[in-house]
N, C-alpha and C. Protein backbone atom coordinates (compact mmCIF):
# COMPACT_ATOMS: atom_id res chain seq x y z
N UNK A 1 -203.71 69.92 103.27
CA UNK A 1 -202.70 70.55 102.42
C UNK A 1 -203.44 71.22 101.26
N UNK A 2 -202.81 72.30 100.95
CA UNK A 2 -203.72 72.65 99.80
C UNK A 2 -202.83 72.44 98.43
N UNK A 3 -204.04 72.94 97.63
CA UNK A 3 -203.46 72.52 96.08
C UNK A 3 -202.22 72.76 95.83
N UNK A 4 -202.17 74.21 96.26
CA UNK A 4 -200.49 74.29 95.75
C UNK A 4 -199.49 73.49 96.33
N UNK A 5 -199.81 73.03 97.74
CA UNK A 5 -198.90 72.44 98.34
C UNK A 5 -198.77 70.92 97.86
N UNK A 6 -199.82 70.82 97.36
CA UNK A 6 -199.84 69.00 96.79
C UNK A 6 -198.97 69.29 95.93
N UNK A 7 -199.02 70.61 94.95
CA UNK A 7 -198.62 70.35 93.33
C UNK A 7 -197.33 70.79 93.31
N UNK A 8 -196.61 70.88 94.79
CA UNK A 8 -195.28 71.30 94.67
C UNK A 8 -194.63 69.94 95.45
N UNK A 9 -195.60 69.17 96.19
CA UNK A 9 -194.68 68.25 96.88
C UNK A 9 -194.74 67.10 95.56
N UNK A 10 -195.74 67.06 94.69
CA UNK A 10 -195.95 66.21 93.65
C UNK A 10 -194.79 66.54 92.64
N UNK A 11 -194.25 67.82 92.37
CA UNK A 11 -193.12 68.19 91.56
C UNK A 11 -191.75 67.38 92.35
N UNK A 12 -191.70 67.66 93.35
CA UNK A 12 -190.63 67.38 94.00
C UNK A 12 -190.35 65.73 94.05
N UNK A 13 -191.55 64.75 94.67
CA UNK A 13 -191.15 63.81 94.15
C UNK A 13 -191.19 63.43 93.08
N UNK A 14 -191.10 63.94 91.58
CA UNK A 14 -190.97 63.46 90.31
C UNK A 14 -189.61 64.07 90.27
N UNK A 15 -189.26 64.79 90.95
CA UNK A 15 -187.68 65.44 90.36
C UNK A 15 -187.00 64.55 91.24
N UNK A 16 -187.35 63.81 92.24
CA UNK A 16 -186.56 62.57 92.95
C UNK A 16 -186.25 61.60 92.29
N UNK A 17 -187.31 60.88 91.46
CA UNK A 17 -187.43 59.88 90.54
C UNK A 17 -186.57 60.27 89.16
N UNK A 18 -186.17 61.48 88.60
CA UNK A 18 -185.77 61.97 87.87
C UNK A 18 -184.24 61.84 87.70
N UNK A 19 -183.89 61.89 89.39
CA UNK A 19 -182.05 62.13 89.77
C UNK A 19 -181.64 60.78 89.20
N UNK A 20 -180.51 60.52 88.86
CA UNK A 20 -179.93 59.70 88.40
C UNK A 20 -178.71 59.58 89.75
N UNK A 21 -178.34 57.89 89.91
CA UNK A 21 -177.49 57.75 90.83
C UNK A 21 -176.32 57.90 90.50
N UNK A 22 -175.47 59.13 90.67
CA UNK A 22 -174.06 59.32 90.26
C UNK A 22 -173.22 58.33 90.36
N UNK A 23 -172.51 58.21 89.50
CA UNK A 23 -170.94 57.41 89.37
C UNK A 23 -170.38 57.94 88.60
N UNK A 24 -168.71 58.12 88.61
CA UNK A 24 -167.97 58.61 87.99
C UNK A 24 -166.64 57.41 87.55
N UNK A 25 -166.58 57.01 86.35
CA UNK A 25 -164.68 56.36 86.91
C UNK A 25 -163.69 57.51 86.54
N UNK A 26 -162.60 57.19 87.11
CA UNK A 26 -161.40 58.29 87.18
C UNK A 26 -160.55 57.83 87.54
N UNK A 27 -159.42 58.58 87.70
CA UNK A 27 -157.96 57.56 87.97
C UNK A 27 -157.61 58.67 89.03
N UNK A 28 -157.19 58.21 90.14
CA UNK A 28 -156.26 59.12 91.18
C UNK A 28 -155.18 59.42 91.05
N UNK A 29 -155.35 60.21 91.49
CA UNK A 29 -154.15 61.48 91.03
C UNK A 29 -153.17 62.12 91.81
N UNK A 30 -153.56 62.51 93.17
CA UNK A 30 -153.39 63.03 94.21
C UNK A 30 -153.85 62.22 95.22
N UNK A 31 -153.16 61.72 96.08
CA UNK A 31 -153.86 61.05 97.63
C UNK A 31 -153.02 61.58 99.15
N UNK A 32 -154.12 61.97 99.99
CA UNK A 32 -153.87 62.59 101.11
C UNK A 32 -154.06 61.88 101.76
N UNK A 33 -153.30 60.55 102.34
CA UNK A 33 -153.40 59.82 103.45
C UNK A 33 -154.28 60.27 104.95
N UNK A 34 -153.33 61.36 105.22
CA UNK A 34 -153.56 62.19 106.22
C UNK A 34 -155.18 62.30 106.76
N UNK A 35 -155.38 63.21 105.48
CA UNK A 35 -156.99 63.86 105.53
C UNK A 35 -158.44 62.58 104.99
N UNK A 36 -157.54 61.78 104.56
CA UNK A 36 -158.24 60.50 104.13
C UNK A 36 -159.00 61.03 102.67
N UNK A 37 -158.30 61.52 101.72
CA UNK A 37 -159.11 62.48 100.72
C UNK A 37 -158.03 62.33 99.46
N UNK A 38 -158.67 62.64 98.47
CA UNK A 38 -157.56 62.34 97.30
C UNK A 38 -158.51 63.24 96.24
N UNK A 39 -157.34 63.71 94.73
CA UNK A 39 -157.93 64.35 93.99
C UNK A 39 -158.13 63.01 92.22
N UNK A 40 -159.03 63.12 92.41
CA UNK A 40 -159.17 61.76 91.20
C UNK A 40 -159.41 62.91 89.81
N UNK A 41 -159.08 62.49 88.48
CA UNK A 41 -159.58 62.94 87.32
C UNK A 41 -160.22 62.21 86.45
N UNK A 42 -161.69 62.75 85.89
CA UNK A 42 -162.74 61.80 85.47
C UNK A 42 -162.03 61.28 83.86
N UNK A 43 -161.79 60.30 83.45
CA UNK A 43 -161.72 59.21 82.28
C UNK A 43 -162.23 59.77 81.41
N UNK A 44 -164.06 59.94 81.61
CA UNK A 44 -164.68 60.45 80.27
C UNK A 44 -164.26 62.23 80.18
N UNK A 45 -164.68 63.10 81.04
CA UNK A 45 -164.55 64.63 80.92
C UNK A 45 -162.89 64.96 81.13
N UNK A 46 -161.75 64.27 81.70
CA UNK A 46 -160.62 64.89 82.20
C UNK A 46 -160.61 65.83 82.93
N UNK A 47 -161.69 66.16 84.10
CA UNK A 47 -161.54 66.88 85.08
C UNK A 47 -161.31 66.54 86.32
N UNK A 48 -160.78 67.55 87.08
CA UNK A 48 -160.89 67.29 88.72
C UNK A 48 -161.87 67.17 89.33
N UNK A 49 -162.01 66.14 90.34
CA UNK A 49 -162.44 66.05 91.61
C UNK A 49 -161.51 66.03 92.64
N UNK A 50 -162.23 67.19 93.54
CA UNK A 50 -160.83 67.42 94.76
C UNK A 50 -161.81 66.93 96.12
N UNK A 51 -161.14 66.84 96.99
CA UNK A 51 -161.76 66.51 98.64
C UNK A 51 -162.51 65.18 98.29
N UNK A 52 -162.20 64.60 97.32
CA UNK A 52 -162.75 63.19 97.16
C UNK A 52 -162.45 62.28 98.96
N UNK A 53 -163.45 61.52 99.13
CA UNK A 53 -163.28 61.00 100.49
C UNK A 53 -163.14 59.56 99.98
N UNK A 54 -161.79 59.06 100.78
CA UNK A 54 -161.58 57.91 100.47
C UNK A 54 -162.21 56.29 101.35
N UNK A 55 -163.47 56.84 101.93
CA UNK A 55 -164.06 56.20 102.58
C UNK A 55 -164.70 56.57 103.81
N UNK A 56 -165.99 56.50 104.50
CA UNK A 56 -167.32 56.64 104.96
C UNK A 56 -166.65 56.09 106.59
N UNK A 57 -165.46 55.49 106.80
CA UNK A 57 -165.33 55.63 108.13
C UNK A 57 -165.24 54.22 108.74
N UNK A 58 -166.34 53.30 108.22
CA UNK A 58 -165.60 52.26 108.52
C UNK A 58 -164.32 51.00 107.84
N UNK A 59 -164.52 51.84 106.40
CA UNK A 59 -163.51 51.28 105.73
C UNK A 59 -162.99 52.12 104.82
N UNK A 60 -161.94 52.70 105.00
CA UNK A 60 -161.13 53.69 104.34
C UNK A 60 -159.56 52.86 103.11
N UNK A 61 -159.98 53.14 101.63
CA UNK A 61 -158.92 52.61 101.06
C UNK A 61 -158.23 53.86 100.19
N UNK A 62 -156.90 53.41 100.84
CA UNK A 62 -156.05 54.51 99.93
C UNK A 62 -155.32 53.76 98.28
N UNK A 63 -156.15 53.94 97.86
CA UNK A 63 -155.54 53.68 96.24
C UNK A 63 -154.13 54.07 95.50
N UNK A 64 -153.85 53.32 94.48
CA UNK A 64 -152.47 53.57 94.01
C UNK A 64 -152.32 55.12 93.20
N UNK A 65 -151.44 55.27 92.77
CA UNK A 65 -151.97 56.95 92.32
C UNK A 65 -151.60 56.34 90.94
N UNK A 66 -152.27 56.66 90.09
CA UNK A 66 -152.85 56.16 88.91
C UNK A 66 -154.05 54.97 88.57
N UNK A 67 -154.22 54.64 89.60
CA UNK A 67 -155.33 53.62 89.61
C UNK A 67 -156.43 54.09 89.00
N UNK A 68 -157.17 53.04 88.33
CA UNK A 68 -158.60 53.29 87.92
C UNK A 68 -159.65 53.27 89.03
N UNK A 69 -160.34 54.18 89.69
CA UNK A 69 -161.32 54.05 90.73
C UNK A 69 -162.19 54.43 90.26
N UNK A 70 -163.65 54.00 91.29
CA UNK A 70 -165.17 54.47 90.70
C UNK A 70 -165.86 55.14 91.75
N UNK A 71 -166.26 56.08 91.62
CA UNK A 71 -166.39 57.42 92.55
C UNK A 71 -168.07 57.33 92.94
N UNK A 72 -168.63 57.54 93.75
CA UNK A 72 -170.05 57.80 94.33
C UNK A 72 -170.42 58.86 94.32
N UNK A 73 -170.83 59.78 93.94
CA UNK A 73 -171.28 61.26 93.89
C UNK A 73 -172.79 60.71 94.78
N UNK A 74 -172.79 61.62 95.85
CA UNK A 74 -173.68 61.78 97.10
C UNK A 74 -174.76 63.12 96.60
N UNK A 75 -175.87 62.61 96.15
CA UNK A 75 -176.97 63.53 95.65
C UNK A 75 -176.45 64.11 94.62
N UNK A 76 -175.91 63.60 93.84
CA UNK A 76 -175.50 64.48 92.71
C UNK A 76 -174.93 65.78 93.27
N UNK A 77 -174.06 65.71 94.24
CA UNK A 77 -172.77 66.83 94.29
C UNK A 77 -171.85 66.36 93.89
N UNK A 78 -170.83 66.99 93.00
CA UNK A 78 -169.65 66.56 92.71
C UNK A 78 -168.95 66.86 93.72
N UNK A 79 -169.05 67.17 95.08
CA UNK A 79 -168.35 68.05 95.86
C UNK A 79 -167.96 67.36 96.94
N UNK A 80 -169.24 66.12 97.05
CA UNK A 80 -169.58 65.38 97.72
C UNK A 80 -168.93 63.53 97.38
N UNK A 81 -167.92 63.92 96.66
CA UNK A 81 -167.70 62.19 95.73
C UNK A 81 -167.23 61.83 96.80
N UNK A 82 -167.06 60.53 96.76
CA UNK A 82 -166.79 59.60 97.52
C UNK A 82 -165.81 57.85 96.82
N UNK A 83 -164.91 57.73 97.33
CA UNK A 83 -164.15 56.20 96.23
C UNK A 83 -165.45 55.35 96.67
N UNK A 84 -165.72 54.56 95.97
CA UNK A 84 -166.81 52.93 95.74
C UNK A 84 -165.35 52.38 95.52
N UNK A 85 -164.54 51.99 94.74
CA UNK A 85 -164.35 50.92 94.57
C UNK A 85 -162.95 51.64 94.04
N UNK A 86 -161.33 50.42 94.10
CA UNK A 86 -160.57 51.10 93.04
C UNK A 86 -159.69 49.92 92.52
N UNK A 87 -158.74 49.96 91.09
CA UNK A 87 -158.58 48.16 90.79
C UNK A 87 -157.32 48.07 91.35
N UNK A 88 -156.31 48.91 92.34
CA UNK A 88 -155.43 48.56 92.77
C UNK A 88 -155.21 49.90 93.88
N UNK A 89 -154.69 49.08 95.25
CA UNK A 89 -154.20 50.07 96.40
C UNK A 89 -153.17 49.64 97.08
N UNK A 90 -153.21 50.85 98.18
CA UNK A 90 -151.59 50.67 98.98
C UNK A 90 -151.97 50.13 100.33
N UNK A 91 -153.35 50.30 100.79
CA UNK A 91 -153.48 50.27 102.04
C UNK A 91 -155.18 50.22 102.28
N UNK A 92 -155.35 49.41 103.08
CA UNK A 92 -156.88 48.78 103.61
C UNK A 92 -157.06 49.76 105.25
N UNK A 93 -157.42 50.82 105.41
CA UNK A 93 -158.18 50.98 106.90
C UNK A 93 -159.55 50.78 107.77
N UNK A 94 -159.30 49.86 108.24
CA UNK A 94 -160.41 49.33 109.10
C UNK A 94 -161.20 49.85 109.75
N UNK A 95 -162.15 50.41 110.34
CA UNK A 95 -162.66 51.47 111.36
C UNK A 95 -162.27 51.09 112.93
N UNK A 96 -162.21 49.87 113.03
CA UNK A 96 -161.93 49.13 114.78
C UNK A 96 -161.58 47.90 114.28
N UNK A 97 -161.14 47.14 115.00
CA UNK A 97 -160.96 45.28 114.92
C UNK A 97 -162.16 44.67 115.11
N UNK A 98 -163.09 45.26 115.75
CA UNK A 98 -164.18 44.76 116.06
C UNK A 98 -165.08 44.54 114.44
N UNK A 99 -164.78 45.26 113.53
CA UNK A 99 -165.26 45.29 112.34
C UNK A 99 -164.54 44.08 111.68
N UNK A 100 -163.45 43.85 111.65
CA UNK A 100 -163.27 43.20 111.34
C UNK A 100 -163.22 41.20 111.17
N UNK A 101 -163.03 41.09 110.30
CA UNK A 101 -163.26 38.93 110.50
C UNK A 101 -162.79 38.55 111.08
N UNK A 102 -161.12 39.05 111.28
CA UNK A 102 -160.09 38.30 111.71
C UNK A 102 -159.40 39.48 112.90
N UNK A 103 -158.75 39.33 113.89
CA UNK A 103 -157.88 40.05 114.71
C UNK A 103 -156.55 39.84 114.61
N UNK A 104 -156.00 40.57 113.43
CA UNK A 104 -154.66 39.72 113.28
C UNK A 104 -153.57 39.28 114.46
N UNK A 105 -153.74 40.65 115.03
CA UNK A 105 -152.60 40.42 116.16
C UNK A 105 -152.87 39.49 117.07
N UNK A 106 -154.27 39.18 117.20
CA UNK A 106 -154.59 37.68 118.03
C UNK A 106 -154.11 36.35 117.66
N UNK A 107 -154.14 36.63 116.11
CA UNK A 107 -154.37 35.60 115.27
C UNK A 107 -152.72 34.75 115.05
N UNK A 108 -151.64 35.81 115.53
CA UNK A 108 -150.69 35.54 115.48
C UNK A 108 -150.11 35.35 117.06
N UNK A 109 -150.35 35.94 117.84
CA UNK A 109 -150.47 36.02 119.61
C UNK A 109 -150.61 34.11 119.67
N UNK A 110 -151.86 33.91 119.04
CA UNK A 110 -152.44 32.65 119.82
C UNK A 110 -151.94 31.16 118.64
N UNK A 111 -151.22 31.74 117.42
CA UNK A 111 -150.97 30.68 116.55
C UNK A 111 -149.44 30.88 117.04
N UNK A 112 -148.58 31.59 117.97
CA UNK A 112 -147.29 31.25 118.11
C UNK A 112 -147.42 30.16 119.49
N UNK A 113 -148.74 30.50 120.39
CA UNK A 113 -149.09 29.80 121.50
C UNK A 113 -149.25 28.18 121.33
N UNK A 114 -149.75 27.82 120.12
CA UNK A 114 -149.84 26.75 119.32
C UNK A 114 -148.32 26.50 119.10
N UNK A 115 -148.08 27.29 118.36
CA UNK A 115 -146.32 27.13 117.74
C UNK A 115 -145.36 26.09 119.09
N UNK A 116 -145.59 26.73 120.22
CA UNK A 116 -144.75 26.25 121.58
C UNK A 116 -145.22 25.07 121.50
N UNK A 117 -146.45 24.71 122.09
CA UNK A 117 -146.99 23.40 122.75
C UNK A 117 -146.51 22.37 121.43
N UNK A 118 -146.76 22.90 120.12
CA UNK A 118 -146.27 21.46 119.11
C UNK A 118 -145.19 21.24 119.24
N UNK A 119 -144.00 22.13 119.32
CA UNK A 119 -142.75 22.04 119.67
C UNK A 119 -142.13 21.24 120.46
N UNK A 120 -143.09 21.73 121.93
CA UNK A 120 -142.17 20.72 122.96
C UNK A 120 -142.91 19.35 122.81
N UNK A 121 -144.23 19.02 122.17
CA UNK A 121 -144.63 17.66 121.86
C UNK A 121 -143.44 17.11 120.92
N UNK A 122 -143.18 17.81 120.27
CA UNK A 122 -142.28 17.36 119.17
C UNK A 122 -141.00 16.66 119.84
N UNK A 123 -140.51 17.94 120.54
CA UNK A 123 -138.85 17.68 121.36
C UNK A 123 -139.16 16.73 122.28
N UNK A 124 -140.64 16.47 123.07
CA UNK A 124 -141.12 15.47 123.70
C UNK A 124 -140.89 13.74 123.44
N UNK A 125 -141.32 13.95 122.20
CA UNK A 125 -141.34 12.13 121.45
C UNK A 125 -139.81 12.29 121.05
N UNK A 126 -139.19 13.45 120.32
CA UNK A 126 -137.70 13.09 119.98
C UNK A 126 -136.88 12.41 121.17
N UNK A 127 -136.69 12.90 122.58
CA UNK A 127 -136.04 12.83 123.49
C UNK A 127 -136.32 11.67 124.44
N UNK A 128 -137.64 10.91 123.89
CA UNK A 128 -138.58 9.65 124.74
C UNK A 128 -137.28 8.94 124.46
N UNK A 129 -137.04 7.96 125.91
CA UNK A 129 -136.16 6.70 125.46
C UNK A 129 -137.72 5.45 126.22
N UNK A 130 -137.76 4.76 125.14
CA UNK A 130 -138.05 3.62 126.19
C UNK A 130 -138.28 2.75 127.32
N UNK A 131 -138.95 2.81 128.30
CA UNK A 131 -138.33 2.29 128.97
C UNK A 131 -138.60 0.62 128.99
N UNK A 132 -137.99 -0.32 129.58
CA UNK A 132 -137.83 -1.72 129.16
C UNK A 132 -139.03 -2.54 129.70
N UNK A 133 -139.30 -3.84 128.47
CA UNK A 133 -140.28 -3.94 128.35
C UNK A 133 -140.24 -5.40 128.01
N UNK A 134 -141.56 -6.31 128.15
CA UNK A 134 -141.15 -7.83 127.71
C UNK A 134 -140.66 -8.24 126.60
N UNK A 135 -140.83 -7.93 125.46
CA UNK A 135 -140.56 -8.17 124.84
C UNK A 135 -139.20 -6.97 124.18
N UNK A 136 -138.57 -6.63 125.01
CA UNK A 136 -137.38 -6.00 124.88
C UNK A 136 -137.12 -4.97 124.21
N UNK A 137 -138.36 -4.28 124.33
CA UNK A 137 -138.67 -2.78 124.04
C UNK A 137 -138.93 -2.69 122.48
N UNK A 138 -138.90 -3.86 121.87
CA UNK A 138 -138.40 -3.49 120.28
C UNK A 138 -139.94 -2.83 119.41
N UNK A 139 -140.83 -2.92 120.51
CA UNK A 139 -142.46 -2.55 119.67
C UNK A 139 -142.31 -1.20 119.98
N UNK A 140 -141.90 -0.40 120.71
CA UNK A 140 -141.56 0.60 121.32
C UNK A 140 -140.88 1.80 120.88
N UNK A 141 -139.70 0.74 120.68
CA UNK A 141 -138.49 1.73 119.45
C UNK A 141 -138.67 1.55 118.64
N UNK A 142 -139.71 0.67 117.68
CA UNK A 142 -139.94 0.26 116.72
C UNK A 142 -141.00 2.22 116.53
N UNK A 143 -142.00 1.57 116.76
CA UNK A 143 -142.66 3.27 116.80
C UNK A 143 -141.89 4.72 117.48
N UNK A 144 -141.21 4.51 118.20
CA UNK A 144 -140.51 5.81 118.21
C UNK A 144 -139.42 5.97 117.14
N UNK A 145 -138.69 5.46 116.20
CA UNK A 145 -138.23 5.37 115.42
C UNK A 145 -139.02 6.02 114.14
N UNK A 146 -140.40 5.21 114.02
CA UNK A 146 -140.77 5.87 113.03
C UNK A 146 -141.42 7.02 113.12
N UNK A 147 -141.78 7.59 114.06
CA UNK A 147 -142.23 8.61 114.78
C UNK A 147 -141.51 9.66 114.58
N UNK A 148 -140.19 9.42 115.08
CA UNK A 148 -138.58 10.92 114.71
C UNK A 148 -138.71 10.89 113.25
N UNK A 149 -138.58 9.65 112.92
CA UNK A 149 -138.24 9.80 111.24
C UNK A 149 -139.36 10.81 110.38
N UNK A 150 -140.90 10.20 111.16
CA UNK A 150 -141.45 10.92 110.20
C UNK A 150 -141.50 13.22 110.70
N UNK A 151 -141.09 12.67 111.87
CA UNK A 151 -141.17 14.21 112.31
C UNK A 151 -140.14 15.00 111.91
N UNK A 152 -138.75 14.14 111.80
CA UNK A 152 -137.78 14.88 111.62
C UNK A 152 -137.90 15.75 109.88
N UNK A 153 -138.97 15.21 108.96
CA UNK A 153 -139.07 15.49 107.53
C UNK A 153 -140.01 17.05 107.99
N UNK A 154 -140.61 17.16 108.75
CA UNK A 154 -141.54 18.75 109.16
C UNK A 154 -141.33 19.28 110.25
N UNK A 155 -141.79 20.75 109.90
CA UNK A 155 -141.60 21.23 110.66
C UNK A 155 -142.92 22.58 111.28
N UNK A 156 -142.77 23.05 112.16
CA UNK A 156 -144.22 24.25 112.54
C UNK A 156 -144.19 25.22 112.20
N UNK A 157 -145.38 25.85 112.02
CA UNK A 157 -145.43 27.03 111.20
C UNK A 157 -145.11 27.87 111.50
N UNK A 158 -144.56 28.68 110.43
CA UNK A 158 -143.97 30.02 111.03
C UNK A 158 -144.85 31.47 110.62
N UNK A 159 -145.22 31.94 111.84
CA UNK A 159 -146.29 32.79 111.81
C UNK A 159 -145.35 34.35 111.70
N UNK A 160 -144.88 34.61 111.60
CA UNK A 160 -143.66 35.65 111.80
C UNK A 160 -144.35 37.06 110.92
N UNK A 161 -145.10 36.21 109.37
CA UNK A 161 -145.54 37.52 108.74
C UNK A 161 -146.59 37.32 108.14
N UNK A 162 -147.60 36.91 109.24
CA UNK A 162 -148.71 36.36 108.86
C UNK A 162 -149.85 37.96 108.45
N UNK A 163 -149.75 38.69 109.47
CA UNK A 163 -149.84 40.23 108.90
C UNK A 163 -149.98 40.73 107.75
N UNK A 164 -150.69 41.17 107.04
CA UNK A 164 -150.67 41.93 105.85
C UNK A 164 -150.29 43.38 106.54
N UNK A 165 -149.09 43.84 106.23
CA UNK A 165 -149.25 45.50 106.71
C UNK A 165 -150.17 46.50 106.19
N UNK A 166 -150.31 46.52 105.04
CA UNK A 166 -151.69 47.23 104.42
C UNK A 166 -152.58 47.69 104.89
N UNK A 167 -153.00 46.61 105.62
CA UNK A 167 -154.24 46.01 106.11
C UNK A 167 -154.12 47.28 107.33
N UNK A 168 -154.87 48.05 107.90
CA UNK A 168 -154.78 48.59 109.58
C UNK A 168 -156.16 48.48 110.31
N UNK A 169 -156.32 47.62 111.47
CA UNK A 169 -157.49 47.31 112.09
C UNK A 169 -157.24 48.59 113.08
N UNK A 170 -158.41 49.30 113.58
CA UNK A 170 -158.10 50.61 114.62
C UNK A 170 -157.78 51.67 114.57
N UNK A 171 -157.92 52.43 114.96
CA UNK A 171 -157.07 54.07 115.16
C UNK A 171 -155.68 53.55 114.96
């Protein structure tokens, strides 16, 4: 390489070291569900940012419109912002379920599957009679007695809205 070429790639990485990592806070203003994009206005300057992207794809959050959010500027383009973070929203988008911890719709699929089997255990011991025994069943009904009693005080869970709607795992 020659000199000049050192003394320009040597400029260049000092003007790397130089960039400062953008952040902006701002409050949203405008949100385009749709386009996944919103127009935020900066706190300190009171200007626009438009085509703000409300997330990189695998996790997309649509914020409240007035919320305080904190913006990522991508190489120092303003053009290029991006939400980091915001202190209140309407809605969580997931990129797939596979990203996600939990599968809700499984999570409720297989806790109503649960729901049945305790049930008919339940209606199971309620409906037991005894059958007769040496000592004249009384150890028997003695525990099935306390058995209803204590079952009849609870009951199984009800998974019905276990869902956060907010929340969307998938396309």
């Amino acid at each position: 390489m020659s000199k000049v070429g050192e003394m320009v790639a040597m400029f260049r990485q000092m003007a790397k070291q130089q960039q400062v990592i953008g952040t902006v806070w701002a409050t949203a203003k405008e949100i385009d569900w749709e386009n996944k994009t919103m127009i935020a206005t900066g706190l300190k300057d009171d200007l626009d940012y438009f085509n703000v992207r409300l997330g990189l794809g695998a996790i997309v959050v649509k914020p409240k419109v007035g919320a305080r959010c904190l913006l990522g500027i991508i190489e120092n383009k303003e053009a290029e912002a991006h939400l980091l973070s915001a202190e209140a929203f309407d809605e969580i988008h997931y990129g797939s379920a596979e990203w996600s911890s939990v599968k809700g719709e499984s999570l409720v699929e297989e806790s109503n599957k649960d729901k049945v089997v305790l049930d008919t255990i339940i209606n199971a011991f309620s409906a037991f009679v005894p059958p007769p025994s040496p000592d004249g069943g009384v150890a028997a009904t003695a525990f099935l007695s306390a058995l209803k009693t204590a079952l009849s005080t609870q009951s199984s869970g009800n998974y019905t809205d276990i869902l956060n709607k907010k929340i969307k795992h998938g396309e």
